Tab-separated table of C-alpha atoms in Angstrom:
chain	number	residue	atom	x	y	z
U	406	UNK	CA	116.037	81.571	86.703
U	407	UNK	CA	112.977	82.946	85.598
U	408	UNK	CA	111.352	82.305	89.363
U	409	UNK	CA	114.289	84.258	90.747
U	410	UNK	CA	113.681	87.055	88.454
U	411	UNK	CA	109.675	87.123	89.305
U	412	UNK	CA	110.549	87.462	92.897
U	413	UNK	CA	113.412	90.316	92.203
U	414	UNK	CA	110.739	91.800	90.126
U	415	UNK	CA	108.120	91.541	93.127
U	416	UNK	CA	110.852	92.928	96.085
U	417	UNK	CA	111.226	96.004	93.987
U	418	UNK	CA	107.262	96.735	93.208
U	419	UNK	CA	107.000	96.362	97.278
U	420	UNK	CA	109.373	98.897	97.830
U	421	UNK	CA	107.514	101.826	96.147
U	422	UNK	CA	105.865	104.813	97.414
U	423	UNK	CA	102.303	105.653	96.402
U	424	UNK	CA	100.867	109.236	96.602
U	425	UNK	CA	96.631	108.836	97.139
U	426	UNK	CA	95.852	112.453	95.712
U	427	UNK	CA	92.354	113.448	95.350
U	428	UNK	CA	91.728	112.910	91.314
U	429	UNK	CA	93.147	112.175	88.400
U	430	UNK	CA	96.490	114.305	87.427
U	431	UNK	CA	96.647	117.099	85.127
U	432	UNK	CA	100.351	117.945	85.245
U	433	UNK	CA	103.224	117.664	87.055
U	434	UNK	CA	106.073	120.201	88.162
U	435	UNK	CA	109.823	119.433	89.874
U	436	UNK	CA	111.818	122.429	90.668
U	437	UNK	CA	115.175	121.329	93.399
U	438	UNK	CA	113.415	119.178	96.186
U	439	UNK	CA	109.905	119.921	95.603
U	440	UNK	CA	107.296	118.300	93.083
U	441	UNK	CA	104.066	120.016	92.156
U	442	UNK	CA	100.890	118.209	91.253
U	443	UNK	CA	97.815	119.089	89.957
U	444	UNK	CA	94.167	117.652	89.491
U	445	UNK	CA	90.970	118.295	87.984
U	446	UNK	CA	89.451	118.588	90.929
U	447	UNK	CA	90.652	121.648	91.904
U	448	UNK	CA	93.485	121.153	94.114
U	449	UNK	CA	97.595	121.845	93.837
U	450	UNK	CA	99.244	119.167	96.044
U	451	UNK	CA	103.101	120.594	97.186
U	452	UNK	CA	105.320	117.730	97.861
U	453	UNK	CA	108.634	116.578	99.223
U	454	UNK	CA	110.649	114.457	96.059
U	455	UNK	CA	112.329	112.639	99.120
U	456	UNK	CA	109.746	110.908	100.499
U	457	UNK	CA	106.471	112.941	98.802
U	458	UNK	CA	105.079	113.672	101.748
U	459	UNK	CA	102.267	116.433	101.255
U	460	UNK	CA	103.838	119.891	102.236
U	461	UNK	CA	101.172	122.419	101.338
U	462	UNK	CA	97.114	121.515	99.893
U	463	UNK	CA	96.212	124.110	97.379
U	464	UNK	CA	91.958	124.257	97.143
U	465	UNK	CA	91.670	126.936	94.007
U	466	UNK	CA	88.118	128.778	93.699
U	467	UNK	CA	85.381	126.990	92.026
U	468	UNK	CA	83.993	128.514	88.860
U	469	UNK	CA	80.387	129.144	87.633
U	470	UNK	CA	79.977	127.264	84.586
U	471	UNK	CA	77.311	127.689	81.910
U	472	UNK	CA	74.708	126.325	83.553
U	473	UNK	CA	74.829	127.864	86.838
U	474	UNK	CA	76.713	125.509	88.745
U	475	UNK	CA	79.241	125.756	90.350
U	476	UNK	CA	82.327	123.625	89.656
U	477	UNK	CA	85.777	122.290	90.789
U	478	UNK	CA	88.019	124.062	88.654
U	479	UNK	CA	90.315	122.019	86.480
U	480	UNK	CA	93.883	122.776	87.002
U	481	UNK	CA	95.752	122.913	83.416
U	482	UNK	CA	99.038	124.009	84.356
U	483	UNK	CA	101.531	123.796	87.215
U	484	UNK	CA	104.921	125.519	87.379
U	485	UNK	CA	107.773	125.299	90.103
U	486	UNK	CA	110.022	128.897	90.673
U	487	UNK	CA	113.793	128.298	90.241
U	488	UNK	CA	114.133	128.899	94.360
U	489	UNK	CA	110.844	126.628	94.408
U	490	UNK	CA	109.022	128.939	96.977
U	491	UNK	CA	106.285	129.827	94.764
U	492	UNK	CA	104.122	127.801	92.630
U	493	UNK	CA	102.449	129.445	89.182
U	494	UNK	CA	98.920	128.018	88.628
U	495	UNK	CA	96.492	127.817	85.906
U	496	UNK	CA	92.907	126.873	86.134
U	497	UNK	CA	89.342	126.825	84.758
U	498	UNK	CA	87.192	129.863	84.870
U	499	UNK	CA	83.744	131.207	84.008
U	500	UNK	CA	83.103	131.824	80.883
U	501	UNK	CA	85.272	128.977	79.317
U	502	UNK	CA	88.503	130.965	80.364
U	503	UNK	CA	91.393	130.821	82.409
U	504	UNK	CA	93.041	132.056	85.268
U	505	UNK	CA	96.323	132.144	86.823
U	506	UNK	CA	97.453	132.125	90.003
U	507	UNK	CA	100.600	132.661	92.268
U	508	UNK	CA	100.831	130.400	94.995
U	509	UNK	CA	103.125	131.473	97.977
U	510	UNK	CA	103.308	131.371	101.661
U	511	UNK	CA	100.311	130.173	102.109
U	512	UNK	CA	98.308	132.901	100.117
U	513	UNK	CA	97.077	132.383	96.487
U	514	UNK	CA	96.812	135.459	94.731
U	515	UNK	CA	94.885	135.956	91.795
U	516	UNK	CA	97.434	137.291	88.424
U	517	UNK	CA	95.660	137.079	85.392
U	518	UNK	CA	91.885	136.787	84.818
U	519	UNK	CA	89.587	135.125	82.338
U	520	UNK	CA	92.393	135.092	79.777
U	521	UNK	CA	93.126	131.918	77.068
U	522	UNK	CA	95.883	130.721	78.456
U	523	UNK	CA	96.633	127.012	78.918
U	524	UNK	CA	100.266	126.623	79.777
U	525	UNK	CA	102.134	128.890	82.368
């Protein structure tokens, strides 16, 4: 019994689907048939929640940090609209701030600028 249930156990692992995004997850956003999913490195990946295929690769502007540098900017906050056409965004900035963004059609406009926000 138990060998039956190891190998049950193993068919359904095999059957998964694995996303390979590029860095570790910051936050994750489902609106209809479209998941949202952000990184600290600085990208928004768009997916399908059918099959997750990648629909749209948001690269957000790197920041300036204290030192000089520039950096990938953390993404905090990722939200889905209700039609799931446009994607809010909110990311690291100079200064130790935050900025949001509006992702839509292919543009990413900036909305708010070196505010405290975390959440959107």
């Amino acid at each position: 019994m138990r060998i039956l249930l190891l190998l049950l156990s193993l068919l359904y692992l095999s059957f998964s689907l694995e996303v390979k995004l590029g860095g570790p997850i910051t936050d994750i956003a489902v609106q209809g048939d479209k998941v949202a999913v952000s990184t600290e490195n600085g990208k928004v990946y768009i997916l399908s929640a059918k099959d997750l295929s990648v629909s749209a690769e948001i690269d957000l502007p790197e920041f300036t940090d204290f030192t000089g540098e520039k950096q990938k900017a953390k993404v905090f906050s990722v939200d889905l609209s209700p039609s799931s056409q446009k994607a809010l965004i909110v990311v690291e900035d100079n200064l130790g701030k935050r900025s949001v963004y509006v992702y839509e059609n292919g543009s990413l406009t900036p909305v708010l600028k070196l505010v405290n926000a975390s959440r959107a």
